Coordinates of C-alpha atoms in Angstrom, one line a residue:
M278 CA 16.4 7.1 -38.1
T279 CA 14.0 9.6 -39.6
R280 CA 10.2 9.7 -38.9
Q281 CA 9.5 8.4 -42.5
R282 CA 11.8 5.5 -41.9
S283 CA 10.0 4.5 -38.5
L284 CA 6.7 4.7 -40.2
A285 CA 7.9 2.5 -42.9
A286 CA 9.1 -0.1 -40.4
L287 CA 5.7 -0.1 -38.7
S288 CA 4.0 -0.2 -42.0
E289 CA 6.0 -3.3 -42.9
I290 CA 4.9 -4.9 -39.6
I291 CA 1.3 -4.3 -40.3
E292 CA 1.4 -5.8 -43.8
L293 CA 3.6 -9.2 -42.3
Q294 CA 0.5 -9.4 -39.7
K295 CA -2.1 -9.1 -42.6
S296 CA 0.0 -11.2 -45.2
P297 CA -1.7 -14.6 -46.2
K298 CA 1.6 -16.1 -47.3
P299 CA 2.7 -19.4 -45.7
L300 CA 5.5 -19.4 -42.9
S301 CA 8.1 -20.8 -45.4
E302 CA 7.5 -17.4 -47.4
L303 CA 6.9 -15.1 -44.5
E304 CA 9.9 -16.3 -42.2
P305 CA 12.8 -14.7 -43.9
E306 CA 10.9 -11.3 -44.3
I307 CA 9.8 -11.5 -40.7
K308 CA 13.5 -12.2 -39.5
E309 CA 14.6 -9.3 -41.7
C310 CA 11.8 -7.2 -40.3
L311 CA 12.9 -8.1 -36.5
S312 CA 16.4 -7.3 -37.2
K313 CA 15.6 -3.8 -38.6
F314 CA 13.2 -3.1 -36.0
S315 CA 15.8 -4.0 -33.3
F316 CA 17.9 -1.1 -34.4
L317 CA 15.1 1.3 -34.1
L318 CA 14.4 0.0 -30.4
V319 CA 18.1 0.4 -29.5
L320 CA 18.1 4.0 -31.1
T321 CA 15.0 4.9 -29.1
S322 CA 16.3 3.5 -26.0
N323 CA 19.6 5.3 -25.8
D324 CA 19.1 8.6 -28.0
A325 CA 17.1 10.9 -25.9
T326 CA 17.0 13.4 -28.9
E327 CA 15.7 10.8 -31.4
R328 CA 13.2 9.4 -29.0
Q329 CA 11.6 13.0 -28.3
M330 CA 11.4 13.7 -32.0
L331 CA 9.5 10.5 -32.8
S332 CA 7.3 10.6 -29.8
N333 CA 5.8 13.9 -31.2
S334 CA 4.6 12.3 -34.2
L335 CA 0.9 11.7 -34.3
S336 CA 1.3 9.5 -37.3
I337 CA 3.6 7.2 -35.6
W338 CA 1.4 6.6 -32.6
T339 CA -1.6 6.0 -35.0
K340 CA 0.6 3.5 -36.8
I341 CA 1.4 1.7 -33.5
N342 CA -2.2 1.5 -32.4
E343 CA -3.0 0.2 -36.1
A344 CA -0.3 -2.7 -35.4
I345 CA -1.9 -3.8 -32.4
Q346 CA -5.5 -3.8 -33.7
V347 CA -4.2 -5.9 -36.7
Y348 CA -2.6 -8.4 -34.3
M349 CA -5.6 -8.7 -32.0
E350 CA -8.1 -9.3 -34.9
N351 CA -5.9 -12.2 -36.3
T352 CA -5.6 -13.9 -33.0
G353 CA -9.2 -13.3 -32.1
K354 CA -10.4 -15.4 -35.2
D355 CA -8.7 -18.7 -34.1
P356 CA -7.4 -19.3 -30.5
Q357 CA -5.6 -22.3 -31.7
T358 CA -3.2 -20.2 -33.5
T359 CA -1.4 -19.7 -30.3
R360 CA 0.5 -22.9 -30.9
T361 CA 1.7 -22.4 -34.4
P362 CA 5.2 -20.9 -35.4
L363 CA 3.6 -18.3 -37.5
I364 CA 1.6 -16.6 -34.9
C365 CA 4.6 -16.7 -32.4
Y366 CA 6.8 -14.7 -35.0
R367 CA 3.7 -12.1 -35.5
T368 CA 3.8 -12.0 -31.5
R369 CA 7.5 -11.2 -31.6
L370 CA 6.9 -8.5 -34.1
I371 CA 4.0 -6.9 -31.9
R372 CA 6.3 -7.3 -28.8
G373 CA 8.7 -4.9 -30.6
V374 CA 6.0 -2.5 -31.6
I375 CA 5.0 -2.4 -27.7
L376 CA 8.6 -1.8 -26.8
L377 CA 9.0 1.0 -29.3
A378 CA 5.7 2.5 -27.7
R379 CA 7.1 2.2 -24.1
N380 CA 10.3 4.0 -25.2
L381 CA 8.5 6.8 -26.9
I382 CA 6.4 7.6 -23.8
V383 CA 9.6 8.4 -21.8
G384 CA 10.4 11.0 -24.8
L385 CA 7.2 12.4 -24.8
R386 CA 7.0 12.8 -21.1
S387 CA 10.2 14.8 -21.1
L388 CA 9.2 16.9 -24.0
L389 CA 6.0 18.0 -22.8
L390 CA 7.5 19.3 -19.4
Y391 CA 9.6 21.7 -21.6
S392 CA 9.1 25.5 -21.3
D393 CA 8.1 27.3 -24.6
A394 CA 11.6 28.6 -24.6
E395 CA 13.2 25.1 -24.3
R396 CA 10.7 23.6 -26.8
A397 CA 12.0 26.3 -29.3
D398 CA 15.7 25.3 -28.4
F399 CA 15.1 21.8 -29.0
Y400 CA 13.4 22.3 -32.5
S401 CA 16.4 24.7 -33.4
R402 CA 18.8 21.9 -32.3
I403 CA 17.4 19.3 -34.4
G404 CA 16.8 21.3 -37.2
L405 CA 13.1 21.7 -37.6
R406 CA 10.9 25.0 -37.6
N407 CA 9.4 25.6 -34.4
K408 CA 6.0 24.3 -33.8
D409 CA 3.5 23.7 -30.9
I410 CA 3.4 20.2 -29.6
S411 CA -0.1 18.9 -29.5
G412 CA 0.2 17.5 -26.1
D413 CA -3.2 17.1 -25.3
L414 CA -4.2 15.2 -28.4
L415 CA -1.0 12.9 -28.2
I416 CA -1.9 11.9 -24.5
Q417 CA -5.5 11.5 -25.6
S418 CA -4.2 9.1 -28.2
L419 CA -2.0 7.2 -25.6
Y420 CA -4.9 6.6 -23.2
V421 CA -7.2 5.5 -26.0
N422 CA -4.5 3.2 -26.7
H423 CA -4.0 2.2 -23.1
S424 CA -7.7 1.2 -22.7
N425 CA -8.7 0.2 -26.2
N426 CA -5.5 -1.7 -27.2
I427 CA -3.0 -2.3 -24.5
I428 CA -5.2 -3.8 -21.8
P429 CA -6.9 -6.0 -24.1
L430 CA -3.7 -7.2 -25.6
C431 CA -2.3 -7.9 -22.1
L432 CA -5.4 -9.9 -21.3
T433 CA -5.0 -11.7 -24.6
F434 CA -1.6 -12.7 -24.0
L435 CA -2.5 -14.0 -20.2
D436 CA -5.3 -16.2 -21.9
M437 CA -2.8 -17.5 -24.5
I438 CA -0.5 -18.6 -21.8
K439 CA -3.5 -20.2 -19.8
E440 CA -4.5 -22.0 -23.0
L441 CA -0.9 -23.2 -23.6
E442 CA -0.4 -24.3 -20.0
E443 CA -3.9 -26.2 -19.9
S444 CA -3.2 -27.9 -23.4
G445 CA 0.2 -29.0 -22.6
Y446 CA 2.5 -26.7 -25.2
P447 CA 4.8 -25.1 -22.5
E448 CA 7.4 -24.3 -25.3
F449 CA 5.5 -21.4 -26.5
V450 CA 4.8 -19.8 -23.2
D451 CA 8.2 -17.7 -23.4
V452 CA 7.1 -15.9 -26.4
Y453 CA 3.8 -14.6 -25.0
Y454 CA 5.3 -14.0 -21.6
N455 CA 7.8 -11.8 -22.9
A456 CA 5.1 -9.9 -24.8
M457 CA 3.1 -9.7 -21.8
V458 CA 6.0 -8.1 -19.8
A459 CA 6.5 -5.5 -22.5
C460 CA 2.6 -4.5 -22.2
F461 CA 3.3 -4.0 -18.3
E462 CA 6.3 -1.7 -19.1
Y463 CA 4.3 0.2 -21.5
L464 CA 1.3 0.6 -18.7
S465 CA 3.8 1.4 -16.1
N466 CA 5.3 4.3 -18.4
I467 CA 2.0 5.7 -19.5
T468 CA 0.7 5.8 -16.0
N469 CA 3.7 7.5 -14.9
I470 CA 2.9 10.8 -16.9
S471 CA 2.3 13.7 -14.4
T472 CA -1.1 14.3 -13.1
E473 CA -0.7 17.9 -14.3
L474 CA -0.1 16.7 -17.9
K475 CA -3.0 14.2 -18.1
K476 CA -5.6 15.6 -16.0
N477 CA -7.6 17.3 -18.7
V478 CA -7.4 14.7 -21.2
T479 CA -8.1 11.3 -19.6
P480 CA -11.5 10.1 -20.8
D481 CA -14.0 8.8 -18.2
Y482 CA -14.3 5.3 -19.5
N483 CA -11.1 4.6 -18.8
A484 CA -11.7 3.8 -15.2
D485 CA -14.2 1.3 -16.0
T486 CA -11.7 -0.6 -18.3
L487 CA -8.9 -0.1 -15.7
L488 CA -11.2 -1.8 -13.1
G489 CA -12.3 -4.7 -15.0
F490 CA -8.2 -5.2 -15.7
L491 CA -7.7 -5.2 -12.0
A492 CA -10.4 -7.6 -11.4
A493 CA -9.3 -10.0 -13.9
L494 CA -5.5 -10.0 -13.3
P495 CA -5.8 -12.1 -9.8
N496 CA -7.1 -15.1 -11.8
Y497 CA -3.7 -15.7 -13.5
W498 CA -1.3 -15.6 -10.5
D499 CA -1.8 -19.3 -9.5
M500 CA -1.0 -20.2 -13.3
F501 CA 2.1 -18.1 -13.0
A502 CA 3.2 -19.9 -9.9
R503 CA 2.7 -23.4 -11.4
L504 CA 4.7 -22.7 -14.4
N505 CA 7.4 -20.8 -12.3
I506 CA 7.9 -18.2 -15.0
V507 CA 7.6 -15.2 -12.7
E508 CA 10.5 -12.8 -12.9
T509 CA 11.7 -9.7 -11.2
N510 CA 11.1 -7.5 -14.3
L511 CA 7.4 -8.6 -14.6
L512 CA 6.7 -7.9 -10.9
L513 CA 8.3 -4.7 -10.7
C514 CA 6.4 -3.3 -13.8
V515 CA 3.2 -4.8 -12.2
F516 CA 3.7 -3.1 -9.0
I517 CA 4.7 0.1 -10.4
Y518 CA 2.0 0.1 -12.6
F519 CA -0.5 -0.5 -9.5
R520 CA 1.3 2.1 -7.7
N521 CA 0.8 4.7 -10.6
L522 CA -2.8 4.0 -11.0
F523 CA -3.3 4.4 -7.2
N524 CA -1.6 7.6 -7.1
D525 CA -4.5 9.1 -9.0
D526 CA -7.0 10.3 -6.1
E527 CA -10.0 10.4 -8.6
L528 CA -9.5 6.8 -9.7
L529 CA -8.8 5.6 -6.2
S530 CA -12.2 7.3 -5.2
K531 CA -13.9 5.5 -8.0
I532 CA -12.5 2.3 -7.1
F533 CA -13.1 2.7 -3.3
H534 CA -16.6 3.5 -3.7
D535 CA -18.1 1.5 -6.8
H536 CA -15.6 -1.4 -7.0
P537 CA -14.5 -2.3 -3.5
L538 CA -14.4 -6.0 -4.2
A539 CA -11.9 -5.7 -7.2
I540 CA -9.6 -3.8 -5.2
V541 CA -9.7 -6.2 -2.3
N542 CA -9.3 -9.1 -4.5
L543 CA -6.2 -7.4 -6.2
V544 CA -4.9 -6.4 -2.7
G545 CA -5.4 -9.8 -1.3
T546 CA -3.6 -11.5 -4.2
C547 CA -0.5 -9.2 -3.9
L548 CA -0.2 -9.5 -0.2
L549 CA -1.4 -13.2 0.7
R550 CA -0.3 -15.1 -2.6
L551 CA 2.1 -13.2 -4.8
M552 CA 4.7 -12.1 -2.2
P553 CA 4.7 -15.2 -0.1
F554 CA 5.4 -16.8 -3.3
V555 CA 8.4 -14.5 -3.9
R556 CA 9.7 -14.7 -0.3
N557 CA 9.7 -18.5 -0.6
N558 CA 11.1 -18.7 -4.4
E559 CA 14.9 -19.6 -4.3
K560 CA 15.2 -17.9 -7.8
F561 CA 15.0 -14.5 -6.3
T562 CA 18.1 -12.9 -4.8
E563 CA 18.0 -11.0 -1.4
E564 CA 18.7 -7.9 -3.5
Q565 CA 15.7 -8.5 -5.7
L566 CA 13.4 -9.5 -2.8
E567 CA 14.3 -6.2 -1.1
Q568 CA 13.6 -4.1 -4.2
L569 CA 10.2 -6.0 -4.6
E570 CA 9.4 -5.7 -1.2
I571 CA 10.0 -2.0 -1.3
V572 CA 8.2 -1.3 -4.8
S573 CA 5.1 -3.5 -3.6
L574 CA 4.9 -1.4 -0.5
S575 CA 4.8 1.8 -2.6
M576 CA 1.4 0.8 -4.1
Y577 CA -0.4 1.6 -0.8
V578 CA 1.5 5.0 0.2
N579 CA -1.0 7.4 -1.6
M580 CA -3.8 4.8 -0.5
V581 CA -3.1 5.2 3.2
S582 CA -3.9 9.0 3.1
H583 CA -6.9 8.9 0.9
E584 CA -10.5 10.2 2.3
G585 CA -12.2 7.2 1.2
L586 CA -9.9 4.5 2.8
G587 CA -11.8 4.4 6.1
P588 CA -15.5 3.7 4.8
F589 CA -13.7 1.2 2.1
L590 CA -11.9 -0.6 4.9
I591 CA -15.1 -1.1 7.1
K592 CA -17.4 -2.0 4.3
A593 CA -14.8 -4.5 3.0
A594 CA -14.3 -5.9 6.8
K595 CA -18.2 -6.0 7.5
S596 CA -18.6 -8.2 4.3
G597 CA -16.7 -10.9 6.5
N598 CA -15.1 -12.6 3.4
D599 CA -11.9 -10.8 3.6
E600 CA -10.8 -10.2 7.2
Q601 CA -7.3 -11.5 6.3
T602 CA -6.6 -9.5 3.4
I603 CA -7.5 -6.3 5.8
V604 CA -5.1 -7.7 8.3
E605 CA -2.3 -7.6 5.7
L606 CA -3.3 -4.4 4.1
L607 CA -3.5 -2.6 7.6
R608 CA 0.1 -4.4 8.3
A609 CA 1.4 -2.8 5.0
F610 CA -0.3 0.8 6.1
Q611 CA 1.5 0.2 9.6
I612 CA 4.8 -0.3 7.9
I613 CA 4.3 3.1 5.9
L614 CA 2.9 5.0 8.6
T615 CA 5.6 4.0 11.4
S616 CA 8.6 4.2 8.9
K617 CA 8.1 7.5 7.3
E618 CA 10.7 10.0 8.2
N619 CA 9.8 13.4 6.6
G620 CA 6.3 13.6 8.0
W621 CA 3.2 14.3 6.2
D622 CA 1.3 17.5 5.0
K623 CA -1.4 18.5 7.3
L624 CA -4.6 17.2 5.0
K625 CA -3.1 13.7 4.8
L626 CA -2.5 13.6 8.3
V627 CA -6.3 14.7 8.8
N628 CA -7.3 11.8 6.4
I629 CA -4.9 9.1 8.1
V630 CA -6.1 10.1 11.6
A631 CA -9.6 10.0 10.5
W632 CA -9.9 6.6 9.0
L633 CA -7.5 5.2 11.9
M634 CA -10.0 6.3 14.6
D635 CA -13.1 5.2 12.5
Y636 CA -11.4 1.7 11.9
F637 CA -10.3 1.5 15.5
K638 CA -14.0 2.2 16.8
F639 CA -15.3 -0.6 14.5
A640 CA -12.7 -3.2 15.3
A641 CA -12.7 -2.5 19.1
Q642 CA -16.5 -3.0 19.0
E643 CA -16.3 -6.5 17.2
A644 CA -13.3 -7.3 19.4
S645 CA -15.1 -6.4 22.7
V646 CA -17.9 -8.6 21.9
L647 CA -15.8 -11.6 21.3
L648 CA -13.6 -10.7 24.4
E649 CA -16.7 -10.5 26.7
K650 CA -17.7 -14.0 25.7
K651 CA -17.0 -16.6 28.2
E652 CA -16.1 -19.4 25.6
L653 CA -15.4 -19.0 22.1
D654 CA -15.7 -21.7 19.2
E655 CA -12.9 -22.4 16.8
N656 CA -14.3 -19.7 14.2
E657 CA -14.6 -17.0 16.9
K658 CA -11.1 -17.6 18.1
A659 CA -9.8 -17.2 14.5
R660 CA -11.7 -14.0 14.0
L661 CA -10.7 -12.6 17.4
S662 CA -7.2 -13.3 16.3
R663 CA -7.7 -11.3 13.0
F664 CA -9.1 -8.3 14.9
H665 CA -6.2 -8.5 17.3
S666 CA -3.9 -8.1 14.4
Q667 CA -5.8 -5.3 12.9
I668 CA -6.1 -3.4 16.3
I669 CA -2.2 -3.8 16.7
S670 CA -1.6 -2.2 13.4
V671 CA -4.1 0.7 13.9
L672 CA -3.0 1.6 17.3
D673 CA 0.7 1.2 16.5
S674 CA 0.0 3.7 13.5
L675 CA -1.9 5.9 15.7
S676 CA 1.0 5.8 18.6
S677 CA 3.8 6.5 16.0
L678 CA 1.9 9.5 14.6
T679 CA 1.3 11.0 18.3
Q680 CA 4.5 12.3 17.8
Y681 CA 3.0 15.4 15.7
D682 CA 1.1 18.3 17.4
E683 CA -1.8 18.2 14.8
V684 CA -2.4 14.5 15.5
R685 CA -2.8 15.0 19.3
Q686 CA -5.1 18.0 18.8
M687 CA -7.0 15.9 16.4
L688 CA -7.4 13.1 18.7
N689 CA -8.4 15.3 21.4
H690 CA -10.9 17.2 19.5
Y691 CA -12.7 14.0 18.8
H692 CA -12.4 12.8 22.2
F693 CA -10.5 9.6 21.3
L694 CA -9.4 8.8 24.8
S695 CA -13.1 8.5 25.7
D696 CA -13.3 5.7 23.0
L697 CA -9.7 4.3 23.9
I698 CA -10.3 3.9 27.8
P699 CA -13.5 1.5 27.7
F700 CA -11.8 -0.8 25.2
F701 CA -8.6 -0.8 27.7
K702 CA -11.1 -2.1 30.3
V703 CA -12.7 -4.6 28.4
V704 CA -9.3 -6.0 27.5
E705 CA -7.9 -5.7 31.1
R706 CA -10.9 -7.8 32.5
N707 CA -11.0 -10.4 29.9
T708 CA -7.4 -11.6 29.2
F709 CA -5.0 -13.6 31.0
K710 CA -1.8 -12.0 32.7
K711 CA 1.1 -14.2 32.7
K712 CA 3.5 -14.2 35.4
L713 CA 6.8 -15.7 35.2
K714 CA 5.9 -18.5 37.5
D715 CA 2.5 -19.2 35.5
D716 CA 3.2 -22.4 33.8
Q717 CA -0.3 -22.5 31.5
A718 CA -3.3 -20.2 31.3
P719 CA -6.6 -21.5 32.7
P720 CA -9.2 -23.0 30.6
H721 CA -10.8 -20.7 28.0
A722 CA -8.3 -17.8 28.9
K723 CA -8.0 -15.2 26.1
H724 CA -4.7 -13.5 24.9
F725 CA -4.7 -10.1 23.5
P726 CA -1.0 -9.4 23.7
Q727 CA 0.6 -6.1 23.2
V728 CA -2.5 -4.2 22.9
K729 CA -2.4 -2.7 26.2
L730 CA 1.1 -1.6 25.7
I731 CA 0.3 0.6 22.9
I732 CA -2.9 1.9 24.4
V733 CA -0.5 2.9 27.3
E734 CA 1.7 4.8 24.8
I735 CA -0.9 6.5 23.1
I736 CA -2.4 7.5 26.9
T737 CA 1.1 8.9 27.8
A738 CA 1.3 11.2 24.6
L739 CA -2.3 12.5 25.0
V740 CA -2.0 13.3 28.8
Y741 CA 1.3 14.8 28.5
E742 CA 1.0 18.6 29.5
N743 CA -2.8 18.3 28.7
F744 CA -4.6 19.0 32.3
E745 CA -8.0 17.9 30.8
N746 CA -7.1 14.5 29.5
Q747 CA -5.4 14.2 33.1
E748 CA -8.7 14.8 34.6
L749 CA -10.5 12.5 32.3
M750 CA -8.3 9.8 33.2
R751 CA -9.1 10.1 36.8
N752 CA -12.7 10.5 36.0
V753 CA -13.2 7.4 34.2
H754 CA -10.9 5.4 36.3
G755 CA -8.1 5.1 33.9
L756 CA -5.5 5.8 36.8
E757 CA -6.3 2.6 38.2
L758 CA -5.9 0.8 35.0
I759 CA -2.5 2.3 34.6
L760 CA -1.4 1.3 37.9
N761 CA -2.7 -2.4 37.5
N762 CA -0.3 -2.5 34.5
C763 CA 2.7 -1.3 36.4
N764 CA 3.3 -5.2 37.3
L765 CA 5.2 -7.8 35.2
D766 CA 3.1 -9.4 32.5
A767 CA 5.0 -12.0 30.2
H768 CA 2.3 -11.3 27.4
E769 CA 3.0 -7.5 27.6
P770 CA 6.6 -7.0 27.6
F771 CA 7.9 -3.7 28.8
I772 CA 4.5 -2.4 29.7
K773 CA 5.7 -1.9 33.3
E774 CA 8.0 0.7 31.9
R775 CA 5.3 2.5 29.7
A776 CA 3.0 2.5 32.6
I777 CA 5.5 4.1 35.1
L778 CA 6.0 7.0 32.4
C779 CA 2.4 7.5 32.1
I780 CA 1.9 7.8 35.8
K781 CA 4.4 10.4 35.9
Y782 CA 2.7 12.5 33.3
L783 CA -0.8 11.7 35.0
L784 CA 0.6 13.0 38.2
L785 CA 2.7 15.8 36.9
D786 CA 1.4 19.2 38.1
N787 CA -2.0 17.7 38.8
P788 CA -2.7 17.8 42.7
R789 CA -5.9 15.9 42.4
N790 CA -4.7 13.1 40.5
Q791 CA -1.7 12.9 43.0
E792 CA -4.2 13.0 46.0
F793 CA -6.5 10.3 44.2
V794 CA -3.3 8.0 43.9
A795 CA -2.3 8.8 47.6
K796 CA -6.1 7.8 48.7
L797 CA -5.9 4.6 47.3
E798 CA -4.7 3.0 50.6
A799 CA -7.7 4.3 52.4
K800 CA -9.9 2.9 49.8
G801 CA -8.4 -0.6 50.4
T802 CA -5.7 -0.4 47.6
S803 CA -2.7 -0.5 49.5
I804 CA 0.6 1.4 48.6
D805 CA 2.8 -1.3 49.5
P806 CA 6.6 -1.3 48.8
K807 CA 6.2 -2.5 45.4
N808 CA 3.8 0.1 44.5
E809 CA 5.8 2.9 46.4
A810 CA 8.9 1.9 44.2
I811 CA 6.7 2.3 41.1
L812 CA 5.6 5.9 42.2
E813 CA 9.4 6.6 43.0
Q814 CA 10.4 5.6 39.6
A815 CA 7.7 8.0 38.2
G816 CA 9.6 10.8 40.3
F817 CA 7.1 10.9 43.2
E818 CA 7.7 10.1 46.9
V819 CA 5.1 8.7 49.2
N820 CA 4.8 10.7 52.8
I821 CA 2.8 10.4 55.8
E822 CA 1.6 13.9 56.9
D823 CA -0.7 14.4 59.8
G824 CA -1.8 10.9 59.4
K825 CA -2.6 11.1 55.8
V826 CA -1.0 9.6 52.7
K827 CA 0.5 12.5 50.4
L828 CA 2.4 12.3 47.1
K829 CA 5.3 15.0 46.5
K830 CA 8.0 15.3 43.7
S831 CA 10.9 13.5 44.7
T832 CA 14.1 15.4 45.1
R833 CA 15.6 13.9 41.9
L834 CA 12.7 15.1 39.9
T835 CA 13.0 18.5 41.4
E836 CA 16.7 18.9 40.6
L837 CA 16.0 17.8 37.0
E838 CA 13.2 20.1 36.4
Q839 CA 15.2 23.0 37.8
S840 CA 18.2 22.2 35.7
A841 CA 16.2 21.9 32.6
S842 CA 14.4 25.4 33.5
G843 CA 17.9 26.8 34.1
S844 CA 19.3 25.8 30.8

């Protein structure tokens, strides 16, 4: 289809939108127009060359914008028109226009990535003289369309669906729902243009429009749940759109700094309402659910390494209104940070560790106040539970990242161990250790499970072959903490095994730590058969020499070290 015929089809849609004729006269014309336009949509979906050629026409993009503006003017005059067959037909027409724009963005994106030689070859193949693509101008037009037309149009469709639900006309909902899905397909495509191509042409005012849009969207999710009309395609487009927006560091900085409530509201809706709705809805297959889980999680991948994340999280948490949202967001970050297989670049690692340390200090301080209280009311118990979940996510993320040398170096540089041990002590003295024989906890006992286990993991990573940290642990009485957790605790499964490994690295090649542990008996901390067995598992033997308790490496540990050095 030539550019002229495409322009003619768009012009016909504009005239049908403007026409004052009654439905009886317009209906045959609209149906014929829809049929012809369907061919154009199929063509631009399947023919890459045609899609690229049409996408390079500024006049076509101008017509697309005009068609949307005319539709918006018509629907804005009388909201009651949403219930009429005529406006439904016109909505179907405008949906076709949006789908065309969606297709052409794909063509434009591939065309703009061509080198000069590839571009010349393209024009030669389609029989046109070589010319420069006005890429900046086209993208500028698309972003103006994004802000001025598509976002308001999407909100218009949402308002129409809401009005139809409230007034009891559900039979028209599908028309506007399908048009809204087309809008999100367009939005997910336009925001997928590479940063390199769009960085010089994105107008500043887009950010404000986007943020207003983000703030408004959560108001509609409950309506979708009531109507049960949410489909996989819509959710995928919405999540991809958000992911693409959040991949823009500059926009993310503006959101974190100027509009934290908007992003908290949006994230809270996705994590606390939308995804639980999807998981509990039988209409979604296991395959669809898995796909949605992965794509929804991708929304937060760039966010997790953004330098503005830490202050944003602490500011949101201090507001006291969104603690459960922070719980779910940190859980999403935890999944990302503990499952990424190919590592992070150094700058991103620095940003990640920085906000993890900052948020741990904040959450640990808040949790410590609650843990130290003798009795908690119900609100305080709920708050402590939320901080427990947050601290688990933060510490587990840090524990996973300590596999990287850069992370351990950064934690040591900022003396993280000195922040970790005091909190370890607070948890140790204020929580109930459950033995297998214990039937129930004493009154007012506090539970903070798995936190100490992860703390021991982090300590182990930081003291491994690090003499300074080994010394610090002895000086701040951290050795006793580790030894105290070498016993069975049903609330901390496997902590005994972690503690034994930690003891091994605390004592390894550190005579003063070995001497300190050996002298515990003289201080009244008896090295009984159970504790002696623990030390032996860590690779040390307890001996009496000249009436003094001393530790030495076990024969087995010495053999293993010699074998390792020999290989």
